[in-house]
PDB file of C-alpha atoms in Angstrom:
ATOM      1  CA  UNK A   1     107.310  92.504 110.107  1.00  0.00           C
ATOM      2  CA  UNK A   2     104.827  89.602 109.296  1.00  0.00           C
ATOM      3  CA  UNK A   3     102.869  89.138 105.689  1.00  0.00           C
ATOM      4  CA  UNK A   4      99.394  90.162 107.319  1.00  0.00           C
ATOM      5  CA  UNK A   5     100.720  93.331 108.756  1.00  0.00           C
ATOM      6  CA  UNK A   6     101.843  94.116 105.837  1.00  0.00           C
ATOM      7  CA  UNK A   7      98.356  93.216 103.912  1.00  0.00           C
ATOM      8  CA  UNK A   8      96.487  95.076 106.712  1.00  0.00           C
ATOM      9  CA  UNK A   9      98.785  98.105 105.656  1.00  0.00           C
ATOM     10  CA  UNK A  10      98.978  97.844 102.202  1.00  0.00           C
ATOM     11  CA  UNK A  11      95.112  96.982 101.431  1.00  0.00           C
ATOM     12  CA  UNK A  12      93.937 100.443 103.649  1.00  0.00           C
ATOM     13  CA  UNK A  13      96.058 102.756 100.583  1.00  0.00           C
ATOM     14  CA  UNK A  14      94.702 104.298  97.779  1.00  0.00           C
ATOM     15  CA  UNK A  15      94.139 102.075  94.434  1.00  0.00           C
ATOM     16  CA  UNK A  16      96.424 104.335  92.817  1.00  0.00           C
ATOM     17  CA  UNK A  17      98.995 104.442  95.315  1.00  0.00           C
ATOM     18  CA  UNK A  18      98.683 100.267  95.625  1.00  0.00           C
ATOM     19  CA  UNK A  19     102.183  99.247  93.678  1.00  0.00           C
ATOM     20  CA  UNK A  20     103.959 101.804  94.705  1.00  0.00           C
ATOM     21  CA  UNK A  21     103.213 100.819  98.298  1.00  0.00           C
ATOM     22  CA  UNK A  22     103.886  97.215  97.442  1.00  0.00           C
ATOM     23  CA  UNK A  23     107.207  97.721  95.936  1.00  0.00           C
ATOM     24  CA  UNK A  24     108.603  99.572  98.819  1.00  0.00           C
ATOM     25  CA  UNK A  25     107.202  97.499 101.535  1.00  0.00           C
ATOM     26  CA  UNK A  26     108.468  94.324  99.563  1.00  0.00           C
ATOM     27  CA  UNK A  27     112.401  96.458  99.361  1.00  0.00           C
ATOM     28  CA  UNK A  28     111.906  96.571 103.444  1.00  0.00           C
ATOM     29  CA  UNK A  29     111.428  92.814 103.940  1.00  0.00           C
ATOM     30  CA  UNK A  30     113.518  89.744 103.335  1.00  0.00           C
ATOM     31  CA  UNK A  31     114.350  87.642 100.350  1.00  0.00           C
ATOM     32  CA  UNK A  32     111.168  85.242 101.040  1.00  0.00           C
ATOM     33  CA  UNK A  33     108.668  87.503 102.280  1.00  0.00           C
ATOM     34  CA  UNK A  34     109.030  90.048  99.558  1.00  0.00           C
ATOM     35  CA  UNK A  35     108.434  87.717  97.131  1.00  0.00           C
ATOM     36  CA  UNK A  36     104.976  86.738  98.886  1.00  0.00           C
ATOM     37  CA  UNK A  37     104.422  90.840  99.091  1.00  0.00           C
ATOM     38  CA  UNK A  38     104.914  91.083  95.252  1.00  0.00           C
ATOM     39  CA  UNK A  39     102.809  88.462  95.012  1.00  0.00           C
ATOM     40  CA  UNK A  40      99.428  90.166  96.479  1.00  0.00           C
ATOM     41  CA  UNK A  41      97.319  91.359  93.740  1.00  0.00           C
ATOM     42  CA  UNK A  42      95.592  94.994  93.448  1.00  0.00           C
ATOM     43  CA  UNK A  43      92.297  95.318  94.817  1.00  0.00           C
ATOM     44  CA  UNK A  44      89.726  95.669  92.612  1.00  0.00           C
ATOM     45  CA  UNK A  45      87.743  99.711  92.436  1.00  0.00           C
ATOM     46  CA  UNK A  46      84.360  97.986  94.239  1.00  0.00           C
ATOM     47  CA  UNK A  47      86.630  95.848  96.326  1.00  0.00           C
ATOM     48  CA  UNK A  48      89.117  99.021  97.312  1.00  0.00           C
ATOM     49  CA  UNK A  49      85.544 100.703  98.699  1.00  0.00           C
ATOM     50  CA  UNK A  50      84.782  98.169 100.667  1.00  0.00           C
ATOM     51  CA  UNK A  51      88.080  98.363 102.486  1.00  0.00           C
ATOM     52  CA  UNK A  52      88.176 101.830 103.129  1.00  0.00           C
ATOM     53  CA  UNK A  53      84.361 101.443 104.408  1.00  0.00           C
ATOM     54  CA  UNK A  54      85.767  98.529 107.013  1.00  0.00           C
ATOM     55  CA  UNK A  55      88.721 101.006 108.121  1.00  0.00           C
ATOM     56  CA  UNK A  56      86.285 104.723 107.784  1.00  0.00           C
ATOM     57  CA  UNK A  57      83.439 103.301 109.280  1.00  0.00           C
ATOM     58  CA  UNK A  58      83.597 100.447 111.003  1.00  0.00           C
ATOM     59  CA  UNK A  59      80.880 100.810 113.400  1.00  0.00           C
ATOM     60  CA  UNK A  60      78.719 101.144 109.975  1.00  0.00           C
ATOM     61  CA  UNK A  61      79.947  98.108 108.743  1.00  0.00           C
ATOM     62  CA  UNK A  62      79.095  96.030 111.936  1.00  0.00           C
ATOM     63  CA  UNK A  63      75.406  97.610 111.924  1.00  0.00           C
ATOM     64  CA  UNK A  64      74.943  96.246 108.363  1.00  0.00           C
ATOM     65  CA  UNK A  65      76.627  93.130 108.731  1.00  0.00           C
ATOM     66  CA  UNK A  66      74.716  92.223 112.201  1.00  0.00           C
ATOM     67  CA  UNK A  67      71.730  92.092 110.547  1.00  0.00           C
ATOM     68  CA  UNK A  68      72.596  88.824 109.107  1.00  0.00           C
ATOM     69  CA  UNK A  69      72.139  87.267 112.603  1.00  0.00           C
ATOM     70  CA  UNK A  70      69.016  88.966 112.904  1.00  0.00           C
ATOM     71  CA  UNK A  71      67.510  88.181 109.589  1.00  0.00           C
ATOM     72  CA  UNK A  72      68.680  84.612 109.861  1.00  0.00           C
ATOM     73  CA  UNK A  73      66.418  84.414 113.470  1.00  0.00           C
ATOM     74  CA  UNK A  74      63.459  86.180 111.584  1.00  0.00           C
ATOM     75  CA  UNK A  75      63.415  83.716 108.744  1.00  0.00           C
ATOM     76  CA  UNK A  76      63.798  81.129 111.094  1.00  0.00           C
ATOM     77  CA  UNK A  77      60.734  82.429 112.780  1.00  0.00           C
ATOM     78  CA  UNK A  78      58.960  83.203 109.586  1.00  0.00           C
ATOM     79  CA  UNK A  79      58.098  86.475 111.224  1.00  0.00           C
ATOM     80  CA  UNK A  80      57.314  88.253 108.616  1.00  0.00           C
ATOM     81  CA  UNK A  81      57.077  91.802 109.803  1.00  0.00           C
ATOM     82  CA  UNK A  82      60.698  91.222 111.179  1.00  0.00           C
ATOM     83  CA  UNK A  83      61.679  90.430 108.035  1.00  0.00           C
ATOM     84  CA  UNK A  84      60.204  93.070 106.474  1.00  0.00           C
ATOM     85  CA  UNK A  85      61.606  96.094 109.002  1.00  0.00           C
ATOM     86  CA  UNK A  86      65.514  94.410 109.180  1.00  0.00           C
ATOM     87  CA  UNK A  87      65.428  94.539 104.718  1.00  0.00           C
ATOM     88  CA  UNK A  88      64.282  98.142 105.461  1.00  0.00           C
ATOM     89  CA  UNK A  89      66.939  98.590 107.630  1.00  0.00           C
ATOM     90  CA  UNK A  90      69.653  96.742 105.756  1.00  0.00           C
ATOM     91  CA  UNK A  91      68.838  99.221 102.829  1.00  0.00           C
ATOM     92  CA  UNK A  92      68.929 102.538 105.094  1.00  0.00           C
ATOM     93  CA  UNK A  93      72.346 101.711 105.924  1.00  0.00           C
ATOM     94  CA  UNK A  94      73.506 100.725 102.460  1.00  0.00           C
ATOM     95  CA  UNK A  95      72.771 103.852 101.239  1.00  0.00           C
ATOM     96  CA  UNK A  96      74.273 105.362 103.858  1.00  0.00           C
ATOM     97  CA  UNK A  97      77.734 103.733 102.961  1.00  0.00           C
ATOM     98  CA  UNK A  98      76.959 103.983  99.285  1.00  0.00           C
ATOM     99  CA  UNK A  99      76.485 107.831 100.167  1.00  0.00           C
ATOM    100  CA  UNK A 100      79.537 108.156 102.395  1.00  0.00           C
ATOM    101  CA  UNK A 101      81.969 106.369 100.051  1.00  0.00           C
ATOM    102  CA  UNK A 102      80.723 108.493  97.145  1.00  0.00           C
ATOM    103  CA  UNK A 103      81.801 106.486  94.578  1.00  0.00           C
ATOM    104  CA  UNK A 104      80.533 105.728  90.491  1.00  0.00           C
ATOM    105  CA  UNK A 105      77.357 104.017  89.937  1.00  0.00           C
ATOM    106  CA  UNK A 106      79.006 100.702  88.819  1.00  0.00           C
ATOM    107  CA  UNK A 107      81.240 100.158  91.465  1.00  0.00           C
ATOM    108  CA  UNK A 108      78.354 101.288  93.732  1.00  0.00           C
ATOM    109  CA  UNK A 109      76.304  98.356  92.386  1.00  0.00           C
ATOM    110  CA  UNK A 110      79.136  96.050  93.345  1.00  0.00           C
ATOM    111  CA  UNK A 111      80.035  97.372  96.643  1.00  0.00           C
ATOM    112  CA  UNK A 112      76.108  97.114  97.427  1.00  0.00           C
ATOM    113  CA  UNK A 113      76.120  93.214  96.221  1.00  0.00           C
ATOM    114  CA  UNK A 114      79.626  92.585  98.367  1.00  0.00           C
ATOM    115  CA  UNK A 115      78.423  93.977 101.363  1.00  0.00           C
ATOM    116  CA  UNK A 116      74.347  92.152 100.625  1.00  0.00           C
ATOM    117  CA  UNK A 117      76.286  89.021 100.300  1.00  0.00           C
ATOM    118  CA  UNK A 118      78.423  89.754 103.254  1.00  0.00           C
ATOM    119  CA  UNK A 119      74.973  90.049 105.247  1.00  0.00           C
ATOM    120  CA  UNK A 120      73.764  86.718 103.981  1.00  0.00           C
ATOM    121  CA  UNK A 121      76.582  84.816 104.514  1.00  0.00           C
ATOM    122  CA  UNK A 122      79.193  84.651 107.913  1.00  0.00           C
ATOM    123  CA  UNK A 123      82.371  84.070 106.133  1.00  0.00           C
ATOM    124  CA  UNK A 124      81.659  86.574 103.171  1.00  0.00           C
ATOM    125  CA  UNK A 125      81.130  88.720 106.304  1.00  0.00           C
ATOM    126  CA  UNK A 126      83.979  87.138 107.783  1.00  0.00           C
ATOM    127  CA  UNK A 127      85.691  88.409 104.217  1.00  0.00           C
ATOM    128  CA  UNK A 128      84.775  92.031 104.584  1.00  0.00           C
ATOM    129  CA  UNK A 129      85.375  92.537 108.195  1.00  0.00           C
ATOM    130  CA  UNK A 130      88.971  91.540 107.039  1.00  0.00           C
ATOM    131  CA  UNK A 131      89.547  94.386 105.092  1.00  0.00           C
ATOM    132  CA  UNK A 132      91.823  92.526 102.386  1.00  0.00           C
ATOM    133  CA  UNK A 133      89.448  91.925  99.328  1.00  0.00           C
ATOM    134  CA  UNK A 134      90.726  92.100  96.299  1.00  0.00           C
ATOM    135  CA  UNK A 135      87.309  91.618  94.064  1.00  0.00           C
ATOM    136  CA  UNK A 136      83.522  91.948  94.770  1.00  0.00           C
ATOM    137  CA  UNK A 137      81.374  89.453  96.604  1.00  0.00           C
ATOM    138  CA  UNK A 138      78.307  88.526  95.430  1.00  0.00           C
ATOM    139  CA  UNK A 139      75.116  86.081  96.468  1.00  0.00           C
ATOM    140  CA  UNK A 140      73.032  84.172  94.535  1.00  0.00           C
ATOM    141  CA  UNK A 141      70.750  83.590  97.715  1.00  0.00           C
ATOM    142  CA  UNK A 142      70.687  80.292  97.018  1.00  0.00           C
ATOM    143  CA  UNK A 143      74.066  78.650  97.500  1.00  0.00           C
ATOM    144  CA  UNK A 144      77.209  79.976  99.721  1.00  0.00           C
ATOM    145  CA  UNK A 145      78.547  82.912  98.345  1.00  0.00           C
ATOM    146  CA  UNK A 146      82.207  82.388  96.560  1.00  0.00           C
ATOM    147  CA  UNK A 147      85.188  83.982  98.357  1.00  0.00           C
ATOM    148  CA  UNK A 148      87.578  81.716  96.471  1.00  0.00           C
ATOM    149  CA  UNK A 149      90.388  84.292  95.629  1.00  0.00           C
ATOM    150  CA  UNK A 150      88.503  87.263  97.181  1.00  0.00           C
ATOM    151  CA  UNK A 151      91.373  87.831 100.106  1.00  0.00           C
ATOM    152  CA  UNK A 152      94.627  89.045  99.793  1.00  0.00           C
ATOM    153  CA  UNK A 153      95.067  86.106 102.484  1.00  0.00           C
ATOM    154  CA  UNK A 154      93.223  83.219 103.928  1.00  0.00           C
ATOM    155  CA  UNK A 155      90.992  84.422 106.845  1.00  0.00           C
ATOM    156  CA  UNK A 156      92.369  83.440 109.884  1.00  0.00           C
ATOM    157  CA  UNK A 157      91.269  81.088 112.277  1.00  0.00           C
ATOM    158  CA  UNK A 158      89.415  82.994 114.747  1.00  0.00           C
ATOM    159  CA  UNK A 159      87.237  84.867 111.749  1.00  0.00           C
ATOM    160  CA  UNK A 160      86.354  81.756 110.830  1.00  0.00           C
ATOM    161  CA  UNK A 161      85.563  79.952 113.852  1.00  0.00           C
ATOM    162  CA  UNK A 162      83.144  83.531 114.665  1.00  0.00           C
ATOM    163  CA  UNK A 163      81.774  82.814 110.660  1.00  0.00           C
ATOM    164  CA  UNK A 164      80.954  78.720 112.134  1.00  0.00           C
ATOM    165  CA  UNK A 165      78.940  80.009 115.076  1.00  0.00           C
ATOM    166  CA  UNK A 166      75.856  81.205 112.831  1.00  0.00           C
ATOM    167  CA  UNK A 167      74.547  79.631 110.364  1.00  0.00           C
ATOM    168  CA  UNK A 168      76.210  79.141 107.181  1.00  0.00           C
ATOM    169  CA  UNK A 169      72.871  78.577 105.274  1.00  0.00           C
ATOM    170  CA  UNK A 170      71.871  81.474 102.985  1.00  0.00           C
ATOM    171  CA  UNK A 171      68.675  83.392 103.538  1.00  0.00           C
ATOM    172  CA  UNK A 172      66.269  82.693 101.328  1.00  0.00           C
ATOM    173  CA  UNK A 173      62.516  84.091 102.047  1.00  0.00           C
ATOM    174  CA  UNK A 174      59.608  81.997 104.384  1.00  0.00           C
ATOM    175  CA  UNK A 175      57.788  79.752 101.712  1.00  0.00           C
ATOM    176  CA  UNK A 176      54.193  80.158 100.917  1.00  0.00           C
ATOM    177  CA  UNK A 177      51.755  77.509 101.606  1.00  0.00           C
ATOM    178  CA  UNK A 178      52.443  74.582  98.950  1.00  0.00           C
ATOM    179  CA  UNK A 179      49.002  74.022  97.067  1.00  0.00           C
ATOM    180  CA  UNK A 180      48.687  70.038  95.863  1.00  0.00           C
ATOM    181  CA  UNK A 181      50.421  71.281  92.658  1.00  0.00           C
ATOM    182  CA  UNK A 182      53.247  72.955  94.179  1.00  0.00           C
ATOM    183  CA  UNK A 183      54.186  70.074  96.213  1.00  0.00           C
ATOM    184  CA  UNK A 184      54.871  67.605  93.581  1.00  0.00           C
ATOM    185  CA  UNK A 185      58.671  66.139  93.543  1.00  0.00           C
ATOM    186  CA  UNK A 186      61.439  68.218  92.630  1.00  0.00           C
ATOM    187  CA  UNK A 187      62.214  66.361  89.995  1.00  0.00           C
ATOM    188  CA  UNK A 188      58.976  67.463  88.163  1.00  0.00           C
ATOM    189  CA  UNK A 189      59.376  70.823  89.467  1.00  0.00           C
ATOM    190  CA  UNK A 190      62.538  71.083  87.477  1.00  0.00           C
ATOM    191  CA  UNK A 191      61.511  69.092  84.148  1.00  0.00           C
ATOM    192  CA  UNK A 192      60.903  71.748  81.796  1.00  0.00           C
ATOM    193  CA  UNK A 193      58.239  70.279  78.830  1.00  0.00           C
ATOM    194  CA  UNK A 194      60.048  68.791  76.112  1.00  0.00           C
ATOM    195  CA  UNK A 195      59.805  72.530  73.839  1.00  0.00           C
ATOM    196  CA  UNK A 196      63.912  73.216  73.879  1.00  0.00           C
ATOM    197  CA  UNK A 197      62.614  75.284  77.298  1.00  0.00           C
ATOM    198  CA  UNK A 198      65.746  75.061  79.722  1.00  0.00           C
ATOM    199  CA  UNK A 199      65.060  73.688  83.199  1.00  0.00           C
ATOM    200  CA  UNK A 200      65.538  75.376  86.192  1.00  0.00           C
ATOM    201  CA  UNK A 201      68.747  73.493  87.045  1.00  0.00           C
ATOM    202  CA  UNK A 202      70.551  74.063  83.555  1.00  0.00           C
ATOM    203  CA  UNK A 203      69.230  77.705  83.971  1.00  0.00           C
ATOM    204  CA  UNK A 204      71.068  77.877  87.427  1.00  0.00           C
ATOM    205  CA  UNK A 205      73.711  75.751  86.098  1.00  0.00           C
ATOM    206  CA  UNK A 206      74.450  78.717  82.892  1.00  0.00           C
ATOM    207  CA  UNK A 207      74.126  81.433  85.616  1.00  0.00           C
ATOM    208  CA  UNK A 208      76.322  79.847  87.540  1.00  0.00           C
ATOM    209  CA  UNK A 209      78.356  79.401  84.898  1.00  0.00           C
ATOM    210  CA  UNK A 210      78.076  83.104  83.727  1.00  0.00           C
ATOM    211  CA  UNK A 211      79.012  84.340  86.847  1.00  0.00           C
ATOM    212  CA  UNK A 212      82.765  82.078  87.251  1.00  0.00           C
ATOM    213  CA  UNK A 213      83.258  83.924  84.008  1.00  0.00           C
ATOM    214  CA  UNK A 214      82.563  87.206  85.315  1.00  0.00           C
ATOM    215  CA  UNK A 215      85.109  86.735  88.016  1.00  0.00           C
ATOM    216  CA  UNK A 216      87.659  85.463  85.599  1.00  0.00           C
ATOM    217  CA  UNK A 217      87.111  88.806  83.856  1.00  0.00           C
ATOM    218  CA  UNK A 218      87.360  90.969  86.633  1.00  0.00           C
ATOM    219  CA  UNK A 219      90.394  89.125  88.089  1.00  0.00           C
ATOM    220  CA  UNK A 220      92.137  89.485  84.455  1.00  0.00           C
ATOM    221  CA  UNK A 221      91.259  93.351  84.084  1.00  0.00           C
ATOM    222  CA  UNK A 222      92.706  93.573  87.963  1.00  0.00           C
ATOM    223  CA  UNK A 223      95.779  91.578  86.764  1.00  0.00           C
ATOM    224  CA  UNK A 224      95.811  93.837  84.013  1.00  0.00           C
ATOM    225  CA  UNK A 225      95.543  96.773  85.488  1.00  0.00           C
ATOM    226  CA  UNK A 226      98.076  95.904  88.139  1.00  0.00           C
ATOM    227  CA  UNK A 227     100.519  95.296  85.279  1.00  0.00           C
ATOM    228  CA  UNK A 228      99.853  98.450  83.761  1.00  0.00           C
ATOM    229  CA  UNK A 229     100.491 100.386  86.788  1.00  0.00           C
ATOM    230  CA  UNK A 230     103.920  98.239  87.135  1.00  0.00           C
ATOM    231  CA  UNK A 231     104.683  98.681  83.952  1.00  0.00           C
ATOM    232  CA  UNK A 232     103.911 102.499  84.288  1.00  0.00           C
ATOM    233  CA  UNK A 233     106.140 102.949  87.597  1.00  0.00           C
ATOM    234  CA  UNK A 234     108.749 101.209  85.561  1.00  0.00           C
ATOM    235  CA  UNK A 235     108.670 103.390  82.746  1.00  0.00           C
ATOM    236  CA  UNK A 236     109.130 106.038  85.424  1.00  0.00           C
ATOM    237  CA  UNK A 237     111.702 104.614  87.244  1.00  0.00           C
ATOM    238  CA  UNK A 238     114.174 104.288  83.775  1.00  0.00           C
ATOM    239  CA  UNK A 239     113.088 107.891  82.723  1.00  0.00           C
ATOM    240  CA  UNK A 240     115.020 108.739  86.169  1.00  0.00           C
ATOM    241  CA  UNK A 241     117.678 106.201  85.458  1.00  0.00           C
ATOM    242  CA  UNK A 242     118.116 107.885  82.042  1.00  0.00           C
ATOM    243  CA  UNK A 243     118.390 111.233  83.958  1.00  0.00           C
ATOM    244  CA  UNK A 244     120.316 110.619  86.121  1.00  0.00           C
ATOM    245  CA  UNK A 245     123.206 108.922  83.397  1.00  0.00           C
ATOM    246  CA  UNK A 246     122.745 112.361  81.104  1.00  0.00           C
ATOM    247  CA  UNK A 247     123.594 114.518  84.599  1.00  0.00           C
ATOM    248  CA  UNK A 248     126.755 112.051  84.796  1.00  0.00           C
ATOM    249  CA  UNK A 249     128.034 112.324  81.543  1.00  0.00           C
ATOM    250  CA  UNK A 250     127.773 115.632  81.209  1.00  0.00           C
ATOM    251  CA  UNK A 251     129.850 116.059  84.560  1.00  0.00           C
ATOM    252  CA  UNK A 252     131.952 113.908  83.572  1.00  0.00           C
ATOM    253  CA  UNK A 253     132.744 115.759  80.426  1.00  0.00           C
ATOM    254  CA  UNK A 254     132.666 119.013  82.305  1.00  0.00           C
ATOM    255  CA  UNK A 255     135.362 116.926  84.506  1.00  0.00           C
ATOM    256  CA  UNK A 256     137.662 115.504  81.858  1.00  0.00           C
ATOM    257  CA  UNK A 257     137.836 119.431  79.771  1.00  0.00           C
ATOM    258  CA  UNK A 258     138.626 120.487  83.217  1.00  0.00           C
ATOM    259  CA  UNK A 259     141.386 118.004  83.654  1.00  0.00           C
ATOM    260  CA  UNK A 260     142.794 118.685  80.412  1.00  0.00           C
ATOM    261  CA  UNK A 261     143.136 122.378  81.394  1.00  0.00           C
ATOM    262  CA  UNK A 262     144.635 121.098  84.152  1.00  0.00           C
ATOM    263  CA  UNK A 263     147.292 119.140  82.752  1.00  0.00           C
ATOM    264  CA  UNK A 264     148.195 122.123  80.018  1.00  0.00           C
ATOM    265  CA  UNK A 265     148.578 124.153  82.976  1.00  0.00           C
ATOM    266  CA  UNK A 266     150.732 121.805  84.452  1.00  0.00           C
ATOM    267  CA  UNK A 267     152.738 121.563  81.575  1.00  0.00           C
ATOM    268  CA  UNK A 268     152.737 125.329  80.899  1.00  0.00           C
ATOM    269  CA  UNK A 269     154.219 125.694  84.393  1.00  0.00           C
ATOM    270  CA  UNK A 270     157.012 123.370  83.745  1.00  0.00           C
ATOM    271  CA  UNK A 271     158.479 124.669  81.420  1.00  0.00           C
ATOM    272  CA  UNK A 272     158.583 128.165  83.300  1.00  0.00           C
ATOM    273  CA  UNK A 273     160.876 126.393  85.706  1.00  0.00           C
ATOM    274  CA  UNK A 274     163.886 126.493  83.945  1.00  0.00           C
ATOM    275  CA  UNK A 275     163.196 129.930  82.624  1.00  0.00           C
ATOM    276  CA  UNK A 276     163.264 130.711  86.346  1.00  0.00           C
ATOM    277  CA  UNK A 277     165.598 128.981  87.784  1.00  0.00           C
ATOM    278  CA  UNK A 278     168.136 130.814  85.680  1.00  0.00           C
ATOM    279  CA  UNK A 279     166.497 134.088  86.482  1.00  0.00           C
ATOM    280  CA  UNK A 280     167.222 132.778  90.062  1.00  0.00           C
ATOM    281  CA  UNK A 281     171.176 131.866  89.532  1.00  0.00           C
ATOM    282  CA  UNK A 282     171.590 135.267  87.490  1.00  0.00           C
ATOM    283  CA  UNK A 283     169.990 137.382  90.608  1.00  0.00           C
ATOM    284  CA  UNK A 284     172.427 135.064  93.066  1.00  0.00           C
ATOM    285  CA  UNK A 285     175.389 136.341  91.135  1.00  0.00           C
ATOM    286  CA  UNK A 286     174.056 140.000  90.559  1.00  0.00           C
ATOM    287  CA  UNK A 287     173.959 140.464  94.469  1.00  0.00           C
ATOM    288  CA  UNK A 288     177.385 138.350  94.819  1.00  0.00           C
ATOM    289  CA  UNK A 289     179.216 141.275  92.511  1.00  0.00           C
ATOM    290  CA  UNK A 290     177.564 143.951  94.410  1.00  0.00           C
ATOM    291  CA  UNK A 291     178.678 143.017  97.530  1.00  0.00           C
ATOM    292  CA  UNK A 292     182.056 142.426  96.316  1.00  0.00           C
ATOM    293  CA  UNK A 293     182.611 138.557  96.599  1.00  0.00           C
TER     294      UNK A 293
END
């Protein structure tokens, strides 16, 4: 048994059936490995979906996550109509997963940003295809999308070699032809007029911001969560316990008024014995006389 056959196991169960599943493959492993097992958080709902999409479907979730490759050639090409067919495409088959996983609206809307992101970016794809996430993915289509903490484990070698043979630059759309304004320095671009306005780069900066924070949240309700199902399983585990001491003590005071009949028995019996062995002597000389001894 090895940490990431465990994972592999223990990220395909249920969300409700997570700690339960941890706990009792961590009580089947040694001292040091169980504590790493104890260690892996719960998934997140969106993040759960995902997982059971990769292990359900996973012929689905190579169609969607292909088109990254394609869309990535199609940008590069600025072919437009190419573009415009694969987005069609790429939202056919979300809805299809969407449809097939069947799950709220909200952690629809995150499962449809992890697995957008995934498309955009090889190692968030790398990330899904590994079917360990613990929280959603999400892309700003700007930057590299963030899988800091988003595995149970660190993707291993070969997924990320595969994630370093495209290209790890996000899509972004085929730019319109600059008019004289447009192409002024990016420095100007970004200088917002001296009103309290933000700029573009503190607004990306507060997003950026705003989203860290989001993560924190949904890591702590996870966390959370996770305690409260340990905490729950705990509970359950000394209501047995309790049980299980009531059913002892009252056999063993079943047992003890048992004994204690016992041992007046005993002593009941005793004291018979002299009683009889004089009955005994009195019979041995009754049968003496009659035969004439």
């Amino acid at each position: 048994m090895n940490l990431r056959d465990v994972a592999a196991d223990l990220y395909g169960v249920e969300p409700a059936e997570f700690v339960a599943a941890r706990a009792s493959a961590a009580a089947g492993a040694d001292r040091e490995l169980a504590k790493t097992i104890k260690a892996l958080r719960k998934p997140t709902a969106s993040a759960a979906a995902v997982n059971a999409l990769t292990r359900r479907d996973p012929e689905l979730v190579d169609r969607i996550l292909q088109l990254g490759d394609r869309m990535r050639d199609a940008f590069a090409a600025r072919d437009r109509d190419a573009i415009r067919d694969l987005t069609r495409e790429r939202q056919r088959l979300l809805q299809r997963a969407l449809r097939d996983l069947g799950t709220s609206p909200a952690v629809g809307r995150e499962v449809e940003e992890t697995l957008q992101a995934a498309v955009v970016d090889p190692v968030a794809a790398a990330a899904v295809r590994s079917g360990m996430l613990v929280r959603a993915l999400e892309s700003t289509g700007v930057e590299s999308v963030d899988v800091a903490d988003a595995v149970a484990l660190p993707l291993d070698e070969e997924a990320l070699a595969a994630a370093a043979e495209r290209s790890a630059e996000p899509l972004v759309a085929p730019e319109p032809t600059k008019t004289r304004k447009a192409a002024a320095p990016q420095e100007d671009r970004e200088r917002a007029p001296d009103t309290g306005t933000e700029s573009a780069s503190e607004r990306r900066e507060r997003e950026r911001t705003i989203r860290a924070a989001e993560r924190a949240l949904e890591r702590a309700r996870a966390d959370a969560e996770s305690l409260d199902d340990e905490l729950d399983a705990e509970v359950d585990r000394r209501s047995d316990l309790q049980a299980e001491r009531d059913a002892l003590e009252r056999r063993l005071q079943r047992t003890e008024a048992e004994l204690a009949e016992s041992k007046a028995a005993e002593r009941a019996l005793r004291r018979r014995i002299p009683e009889l062995q004089r009955a005994v002597r009195d019979a041995e000389r009754a049968l003496d006389d009659a035969r004439g001894e």
